[in-house]
CSV table of C-alpha atoms and ligand atoms in Angstrom, one decimal:
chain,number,residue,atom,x,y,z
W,15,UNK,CA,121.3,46.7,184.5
W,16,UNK,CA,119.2,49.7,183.5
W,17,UNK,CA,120.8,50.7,180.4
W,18,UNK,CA,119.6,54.0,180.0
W,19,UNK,CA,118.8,56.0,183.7
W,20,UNK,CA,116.2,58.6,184.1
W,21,UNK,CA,116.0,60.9,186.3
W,22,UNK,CA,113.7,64.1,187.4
W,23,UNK,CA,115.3,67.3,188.7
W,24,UNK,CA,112.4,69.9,188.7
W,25,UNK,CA,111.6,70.4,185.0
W,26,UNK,CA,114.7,68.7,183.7
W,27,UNK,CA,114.9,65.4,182.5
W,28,UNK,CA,118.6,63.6,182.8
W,29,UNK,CA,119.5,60.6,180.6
W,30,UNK,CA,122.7,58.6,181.8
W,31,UNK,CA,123.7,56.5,178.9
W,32,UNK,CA,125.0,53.4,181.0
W,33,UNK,CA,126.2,50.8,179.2
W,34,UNK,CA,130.0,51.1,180.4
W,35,UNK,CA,131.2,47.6,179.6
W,36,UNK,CA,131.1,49.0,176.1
W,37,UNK,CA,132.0,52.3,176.9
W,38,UNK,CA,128.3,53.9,176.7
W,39,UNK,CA,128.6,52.6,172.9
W,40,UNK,CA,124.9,53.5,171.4
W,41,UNK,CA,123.5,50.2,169.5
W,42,UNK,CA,120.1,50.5,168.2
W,43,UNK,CA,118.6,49.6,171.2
W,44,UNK,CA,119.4,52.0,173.1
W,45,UNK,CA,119.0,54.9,170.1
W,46,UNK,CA,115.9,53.1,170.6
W,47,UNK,CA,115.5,54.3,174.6
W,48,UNK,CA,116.9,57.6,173.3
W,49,UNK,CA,114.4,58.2,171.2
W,50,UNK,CA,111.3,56.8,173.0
W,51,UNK,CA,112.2,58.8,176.2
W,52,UNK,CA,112.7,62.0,174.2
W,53,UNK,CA,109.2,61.2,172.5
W,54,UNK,CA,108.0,61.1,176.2
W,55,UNK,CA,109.3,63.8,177.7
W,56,UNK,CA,108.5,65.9,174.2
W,57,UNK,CA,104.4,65.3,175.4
W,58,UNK,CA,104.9,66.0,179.1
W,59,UNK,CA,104.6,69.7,179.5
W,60,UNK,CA,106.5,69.6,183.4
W,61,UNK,CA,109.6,68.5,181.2
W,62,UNK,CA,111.0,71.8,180.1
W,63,UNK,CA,114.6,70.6,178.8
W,64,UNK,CA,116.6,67.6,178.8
W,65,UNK,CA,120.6,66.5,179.7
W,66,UNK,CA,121.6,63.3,178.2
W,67,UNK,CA,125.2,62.8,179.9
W,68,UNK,CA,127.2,59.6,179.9
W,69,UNK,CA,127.4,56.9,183.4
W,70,UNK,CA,131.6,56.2,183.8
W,71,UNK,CA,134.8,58.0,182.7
W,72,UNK,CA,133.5,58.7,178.9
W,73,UNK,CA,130.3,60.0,177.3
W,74,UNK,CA,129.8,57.8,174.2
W,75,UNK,CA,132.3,55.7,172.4
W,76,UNK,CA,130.3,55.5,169.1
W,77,UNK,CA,128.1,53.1,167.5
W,78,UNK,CA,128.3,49.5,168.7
W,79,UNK,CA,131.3,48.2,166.9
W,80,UNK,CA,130.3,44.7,167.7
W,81,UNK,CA,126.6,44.9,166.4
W,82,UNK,CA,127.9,46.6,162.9
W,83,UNK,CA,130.7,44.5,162.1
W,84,UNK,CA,128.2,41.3,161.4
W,85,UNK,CA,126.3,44.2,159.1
W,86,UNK,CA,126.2,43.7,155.2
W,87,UNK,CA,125.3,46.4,152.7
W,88,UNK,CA,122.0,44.8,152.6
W,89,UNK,CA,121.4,44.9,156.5
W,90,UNK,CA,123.1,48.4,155.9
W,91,UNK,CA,120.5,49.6,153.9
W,92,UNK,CA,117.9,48.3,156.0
W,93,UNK,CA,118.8,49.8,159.3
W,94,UNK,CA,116.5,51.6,161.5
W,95,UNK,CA,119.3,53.5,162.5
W,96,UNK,CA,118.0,56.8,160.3
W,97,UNK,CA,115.1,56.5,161.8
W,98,UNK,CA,116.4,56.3,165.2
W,99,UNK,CA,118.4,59.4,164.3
W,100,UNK,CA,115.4,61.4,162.8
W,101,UNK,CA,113.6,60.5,165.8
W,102,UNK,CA,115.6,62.3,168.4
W,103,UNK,CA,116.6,65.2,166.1
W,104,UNK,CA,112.8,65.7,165.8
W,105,UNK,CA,112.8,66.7,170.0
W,106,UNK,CA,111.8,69.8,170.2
W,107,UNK,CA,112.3,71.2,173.4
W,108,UNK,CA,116.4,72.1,174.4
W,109,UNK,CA,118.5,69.1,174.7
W,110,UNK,CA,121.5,69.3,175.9
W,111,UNK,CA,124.6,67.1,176.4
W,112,UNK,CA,127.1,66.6,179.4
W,113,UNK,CA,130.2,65.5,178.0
W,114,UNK,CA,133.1,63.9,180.1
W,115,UNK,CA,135.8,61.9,178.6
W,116,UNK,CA,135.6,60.2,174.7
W,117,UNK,CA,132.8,61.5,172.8
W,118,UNK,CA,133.4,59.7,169.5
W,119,UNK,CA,131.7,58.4,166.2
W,120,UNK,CA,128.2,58.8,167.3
W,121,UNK,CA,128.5,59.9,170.5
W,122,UNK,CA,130.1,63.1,169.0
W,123,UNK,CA,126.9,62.8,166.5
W,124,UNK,CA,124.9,63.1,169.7
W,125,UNK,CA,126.6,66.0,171.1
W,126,UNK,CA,126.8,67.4,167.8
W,127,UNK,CA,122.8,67.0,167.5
W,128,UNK,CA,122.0,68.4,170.9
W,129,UNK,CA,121.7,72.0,171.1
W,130,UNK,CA,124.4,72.8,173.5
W,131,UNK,CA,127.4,71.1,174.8
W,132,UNK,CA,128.8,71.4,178.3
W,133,UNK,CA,132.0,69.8,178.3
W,134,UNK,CA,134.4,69.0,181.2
W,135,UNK,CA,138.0,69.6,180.8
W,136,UNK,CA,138.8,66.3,180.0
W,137,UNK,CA,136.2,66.1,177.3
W,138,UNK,CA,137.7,64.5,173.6
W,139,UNK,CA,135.6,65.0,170.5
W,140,UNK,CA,136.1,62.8,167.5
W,141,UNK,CA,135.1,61.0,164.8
W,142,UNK,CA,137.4,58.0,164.2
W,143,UNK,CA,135.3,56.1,161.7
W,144,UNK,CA,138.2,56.5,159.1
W,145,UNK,CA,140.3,54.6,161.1
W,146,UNK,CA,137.9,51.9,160.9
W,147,UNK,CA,137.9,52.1,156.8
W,148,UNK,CA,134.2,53.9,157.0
W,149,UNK,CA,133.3,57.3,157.6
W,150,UNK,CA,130.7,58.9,159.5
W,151,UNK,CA,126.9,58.3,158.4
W,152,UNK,CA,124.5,60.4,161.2
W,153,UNK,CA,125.0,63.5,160.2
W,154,UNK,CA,128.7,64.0,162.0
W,155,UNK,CA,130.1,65.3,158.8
W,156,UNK,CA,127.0,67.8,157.8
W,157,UNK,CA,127.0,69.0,161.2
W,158,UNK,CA,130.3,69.3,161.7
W,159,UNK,CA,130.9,71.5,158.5
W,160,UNK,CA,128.1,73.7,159.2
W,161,UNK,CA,129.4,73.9,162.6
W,162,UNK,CA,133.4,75.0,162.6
W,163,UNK,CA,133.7,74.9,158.9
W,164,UNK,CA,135.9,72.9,156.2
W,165,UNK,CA,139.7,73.5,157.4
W,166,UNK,CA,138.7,72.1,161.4
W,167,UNK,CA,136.1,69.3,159.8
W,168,UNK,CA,138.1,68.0,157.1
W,169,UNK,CA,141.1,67.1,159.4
W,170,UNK,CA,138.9,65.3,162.1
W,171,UNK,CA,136.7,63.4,159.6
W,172,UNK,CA,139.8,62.3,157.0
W,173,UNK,CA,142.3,62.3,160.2
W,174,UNK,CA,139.9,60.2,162.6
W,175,UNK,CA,142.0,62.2,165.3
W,176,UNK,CA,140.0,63.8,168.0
W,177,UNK,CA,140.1,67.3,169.2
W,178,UNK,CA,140.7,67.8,173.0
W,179,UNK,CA,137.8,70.3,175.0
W,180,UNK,CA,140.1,73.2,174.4
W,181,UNK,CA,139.7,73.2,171.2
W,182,UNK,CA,136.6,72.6,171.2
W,183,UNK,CA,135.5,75.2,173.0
W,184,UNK,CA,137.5,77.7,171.3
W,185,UNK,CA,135.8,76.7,168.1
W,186,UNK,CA,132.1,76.8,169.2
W,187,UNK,CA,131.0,73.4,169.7
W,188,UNK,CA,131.5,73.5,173.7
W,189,UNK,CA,128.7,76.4,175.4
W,190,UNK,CA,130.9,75.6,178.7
W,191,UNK,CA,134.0,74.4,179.6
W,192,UNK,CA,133.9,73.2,183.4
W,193,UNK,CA,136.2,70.7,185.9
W,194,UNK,CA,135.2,67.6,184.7
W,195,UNK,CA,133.8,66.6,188.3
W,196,UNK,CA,131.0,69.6,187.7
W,197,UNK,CA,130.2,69.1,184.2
W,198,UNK,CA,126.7,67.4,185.1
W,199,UNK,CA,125.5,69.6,187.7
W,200,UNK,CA,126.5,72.8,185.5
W,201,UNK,CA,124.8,71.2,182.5
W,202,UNK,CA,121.7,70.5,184.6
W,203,UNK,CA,121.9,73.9,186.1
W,204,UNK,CA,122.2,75.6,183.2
W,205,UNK,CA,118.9,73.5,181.7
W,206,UNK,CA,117.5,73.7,184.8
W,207,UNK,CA,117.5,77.8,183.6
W,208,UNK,CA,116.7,77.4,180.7
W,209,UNK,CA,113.2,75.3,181.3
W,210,UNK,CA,111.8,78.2,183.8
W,211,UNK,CA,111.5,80.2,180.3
W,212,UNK,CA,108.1,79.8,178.3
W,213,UNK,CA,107.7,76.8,176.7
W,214,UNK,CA,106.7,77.9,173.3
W,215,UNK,CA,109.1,80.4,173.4
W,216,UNK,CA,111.6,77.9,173.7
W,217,UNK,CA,110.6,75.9,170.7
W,218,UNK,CA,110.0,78.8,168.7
W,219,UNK,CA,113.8,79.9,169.5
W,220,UNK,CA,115.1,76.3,168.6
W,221,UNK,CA,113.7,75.8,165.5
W,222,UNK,CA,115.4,79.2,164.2
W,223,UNK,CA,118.5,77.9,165.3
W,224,UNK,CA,118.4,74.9,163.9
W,225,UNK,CA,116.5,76.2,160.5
W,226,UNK,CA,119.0,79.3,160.6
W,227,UNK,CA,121.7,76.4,160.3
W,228,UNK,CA,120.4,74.9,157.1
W,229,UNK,CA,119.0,78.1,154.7
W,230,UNK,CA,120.3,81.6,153.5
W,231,UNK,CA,120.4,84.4,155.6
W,232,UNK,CA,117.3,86.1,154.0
W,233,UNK,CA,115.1,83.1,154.4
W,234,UNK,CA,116.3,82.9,157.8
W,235,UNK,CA,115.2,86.3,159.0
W,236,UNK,CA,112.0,85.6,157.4
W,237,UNK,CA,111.7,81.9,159.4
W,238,UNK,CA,112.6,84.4,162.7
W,239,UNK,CA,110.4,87.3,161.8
W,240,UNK,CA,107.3,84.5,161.4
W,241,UNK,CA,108.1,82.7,164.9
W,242,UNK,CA,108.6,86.4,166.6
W,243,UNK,CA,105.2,87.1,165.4
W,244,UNK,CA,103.2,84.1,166.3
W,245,UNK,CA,104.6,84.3,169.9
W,246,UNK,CA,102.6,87.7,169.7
W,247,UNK,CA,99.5,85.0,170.1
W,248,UNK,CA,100.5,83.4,173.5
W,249,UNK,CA,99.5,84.3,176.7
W,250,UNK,CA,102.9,83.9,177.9
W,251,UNK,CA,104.2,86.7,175.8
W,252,UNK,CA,101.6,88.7,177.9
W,253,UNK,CA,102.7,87.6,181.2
W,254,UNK,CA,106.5,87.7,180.7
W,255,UNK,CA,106.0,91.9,179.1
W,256,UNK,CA,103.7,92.5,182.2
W,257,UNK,CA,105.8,90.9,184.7
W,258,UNK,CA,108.5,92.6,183.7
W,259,UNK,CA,106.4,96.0,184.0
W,260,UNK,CA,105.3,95.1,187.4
W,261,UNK,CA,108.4,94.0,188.2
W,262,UNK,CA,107.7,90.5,189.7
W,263,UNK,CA,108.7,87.5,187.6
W,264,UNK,CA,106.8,85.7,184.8
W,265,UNK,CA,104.6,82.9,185.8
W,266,UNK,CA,104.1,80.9,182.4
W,267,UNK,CA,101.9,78.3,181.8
W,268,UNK,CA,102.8,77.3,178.4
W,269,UNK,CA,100.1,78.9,176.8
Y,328,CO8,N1,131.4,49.5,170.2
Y,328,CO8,C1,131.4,48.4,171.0
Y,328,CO8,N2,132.2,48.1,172.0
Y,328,CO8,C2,133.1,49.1,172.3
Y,328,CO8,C3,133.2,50.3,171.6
Y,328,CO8,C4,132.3,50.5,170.6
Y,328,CO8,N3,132.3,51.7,169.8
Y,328,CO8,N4,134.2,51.1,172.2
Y,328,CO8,C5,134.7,50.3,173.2
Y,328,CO8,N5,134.0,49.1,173.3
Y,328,CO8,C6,134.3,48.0,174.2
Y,328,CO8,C7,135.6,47.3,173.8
Y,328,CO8,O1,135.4,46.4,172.8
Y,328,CO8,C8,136.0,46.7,175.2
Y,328,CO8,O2,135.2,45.5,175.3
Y,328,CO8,P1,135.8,44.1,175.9
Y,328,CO8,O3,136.1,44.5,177.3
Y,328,CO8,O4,134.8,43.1,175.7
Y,328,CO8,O5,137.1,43.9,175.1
Y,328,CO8,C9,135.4,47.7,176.2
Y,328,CO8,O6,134.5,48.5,175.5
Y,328,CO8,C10,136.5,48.6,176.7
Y,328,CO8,O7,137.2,49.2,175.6
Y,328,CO8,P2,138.7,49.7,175.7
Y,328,CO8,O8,139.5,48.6,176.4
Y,328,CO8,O9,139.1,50.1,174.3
Y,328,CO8,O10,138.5,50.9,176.7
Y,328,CO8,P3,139.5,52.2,176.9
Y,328,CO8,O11,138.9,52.9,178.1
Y,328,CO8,O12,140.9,51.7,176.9
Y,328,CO8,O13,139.3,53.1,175.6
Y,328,CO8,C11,137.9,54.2,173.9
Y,328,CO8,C12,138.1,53.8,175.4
Y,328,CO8,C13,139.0,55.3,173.6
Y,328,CO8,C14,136.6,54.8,173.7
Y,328,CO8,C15,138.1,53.0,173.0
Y,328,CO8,O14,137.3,51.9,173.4
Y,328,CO8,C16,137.8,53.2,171.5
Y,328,CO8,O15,138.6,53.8,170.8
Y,328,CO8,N6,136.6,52.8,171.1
Y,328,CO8,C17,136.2,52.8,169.7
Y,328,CO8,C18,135.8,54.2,169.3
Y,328,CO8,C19,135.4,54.2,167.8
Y,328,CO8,O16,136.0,53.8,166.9
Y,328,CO8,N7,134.1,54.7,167.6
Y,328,CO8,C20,133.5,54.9,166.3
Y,328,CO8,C21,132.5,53.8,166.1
Y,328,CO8,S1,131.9,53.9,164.5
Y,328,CO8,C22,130.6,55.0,164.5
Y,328,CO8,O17,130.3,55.6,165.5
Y,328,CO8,C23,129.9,55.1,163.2
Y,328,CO8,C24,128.6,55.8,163.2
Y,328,CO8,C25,128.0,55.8,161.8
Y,328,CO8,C26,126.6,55.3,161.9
Y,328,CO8,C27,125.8,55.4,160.6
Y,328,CO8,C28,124.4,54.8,160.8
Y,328,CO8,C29,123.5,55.1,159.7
């Protein structure tokens, strides 16, 4: 069974984590897929976004329970799993996620990495690791405190209990709420939209949103002011001012 399904749709790339006898539960090897097929479609300029998304009734039920539990503090210490991590946060083009069902542990780390959520109604986000006497290590915490602040992110991460789409929404960390029977074809939609923009554009406007999440509000406008300006150098730039002039739409080439 392909463990990890890709598929083309114009300029968008869709990831179907499949492993639903372990309810899409992201061991290393398949952080390992993630990762390789992100690298991929990073260096192939017809892929203009990505939609990871989840095969059966949930998106991701966390790490694999049953591959950490034989892990010591010395295996601990020695697991790629960072890596892994640092690997698909490094993807630089949008990535968004399609949630239906549990999100949890790191699946909600997934969800939380990607840029933009689109949940269906029956979407859960949580991070139960407390439960399990640990707490979260991929960034779940950081990026969950950044993200809806310490009141919302201190009850989920000392709590374990997850939050139901709702919620979720009304707090930020779901773009779009949906019936859960359209939440891929709106989140591939919505990418698909998103890839007809330029392309350096795009990665320009990621990287201030995801720099803009880490520094001071006066380094940040300077981070944005410097990406606005070398934009000034592409030939798309050009093309999308004058097609707007002329009144036609942009044809970019990435340029
Ligand atoms: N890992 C491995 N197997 C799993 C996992 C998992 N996370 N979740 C479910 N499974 C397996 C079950 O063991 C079961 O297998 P089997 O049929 O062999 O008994 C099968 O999937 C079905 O499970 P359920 O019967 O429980 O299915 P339900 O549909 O009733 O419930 C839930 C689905 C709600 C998702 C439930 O399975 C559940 O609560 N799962 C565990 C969720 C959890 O605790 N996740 C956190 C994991 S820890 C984590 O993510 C830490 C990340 C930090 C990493 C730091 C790295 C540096």
């Amino acid at each position: 069974m392909t463990q990890l399904i890709s598929e083309r749709q114009g300029r968008v790339l869709t990831l179907t984590l499949n492993r639903p006898q372990a309810r899409n539960a992201l061991d290393n090897a398949q952080l390992e897929r993630l990762a390789t097929a992100l690298e991929q479609a990073s260096g192939d300029e017809s892929i203009g976004a990505v939609v990871i998304t989840g095969a059966g009734r949930g998106f991701a039920a966390g790490a694999d329970l049953k591959e950490m539990a034989s892990r010591d503090m010395v295996a601990t210490l020695q697991d790629p799993r960072p890596g892994l991590w640092a690997r698909i946060d490094g993807f630089p083009k949008p990535l968004l996620t399609a949630v239906n069902g549990y999100a949890l542990g790191a699946g909600f780390e997934l969800a939380l990495l990607s840029d933009m959520v689109v949940a269906g109604e029956n979407a859960r986000f949580g991070l139960p690791e407390i439960t399990l006497g640990i707490m979260p290590g991929a960034g779940g915490i950081q990026r969950l405190l950044r993200a809806v602040g310490k009141g919302l992110a201190s009850r989920m991460v000392l709590s374990g209990e997850p939050i139901d789409a709702r919620e979720a929404w009304r707090v930020g960390l779901v773009a779009r709420l949906c019936p859960p029977d359209l939440t891929l074809e709106y989140a591939q939609q919505l990418a698909q939209r998103i890839a007809e923009r330029a392309p350096l554009a795009l990665q320009a406007a990621k990287q201030a949103l995801r720099q803009g999440q880490e520094v001071g509000l006066s380094q940040g406008l300077s981070i944005e002011r410097q990406l606005f300006t070398l934009l000034a150098a592409t030939d798309d730039r050009q093309e999308g001012i004058r097609a707007f002039l002329e009144k036609r739409t942009p044809k970019f080439t990435g340029r």
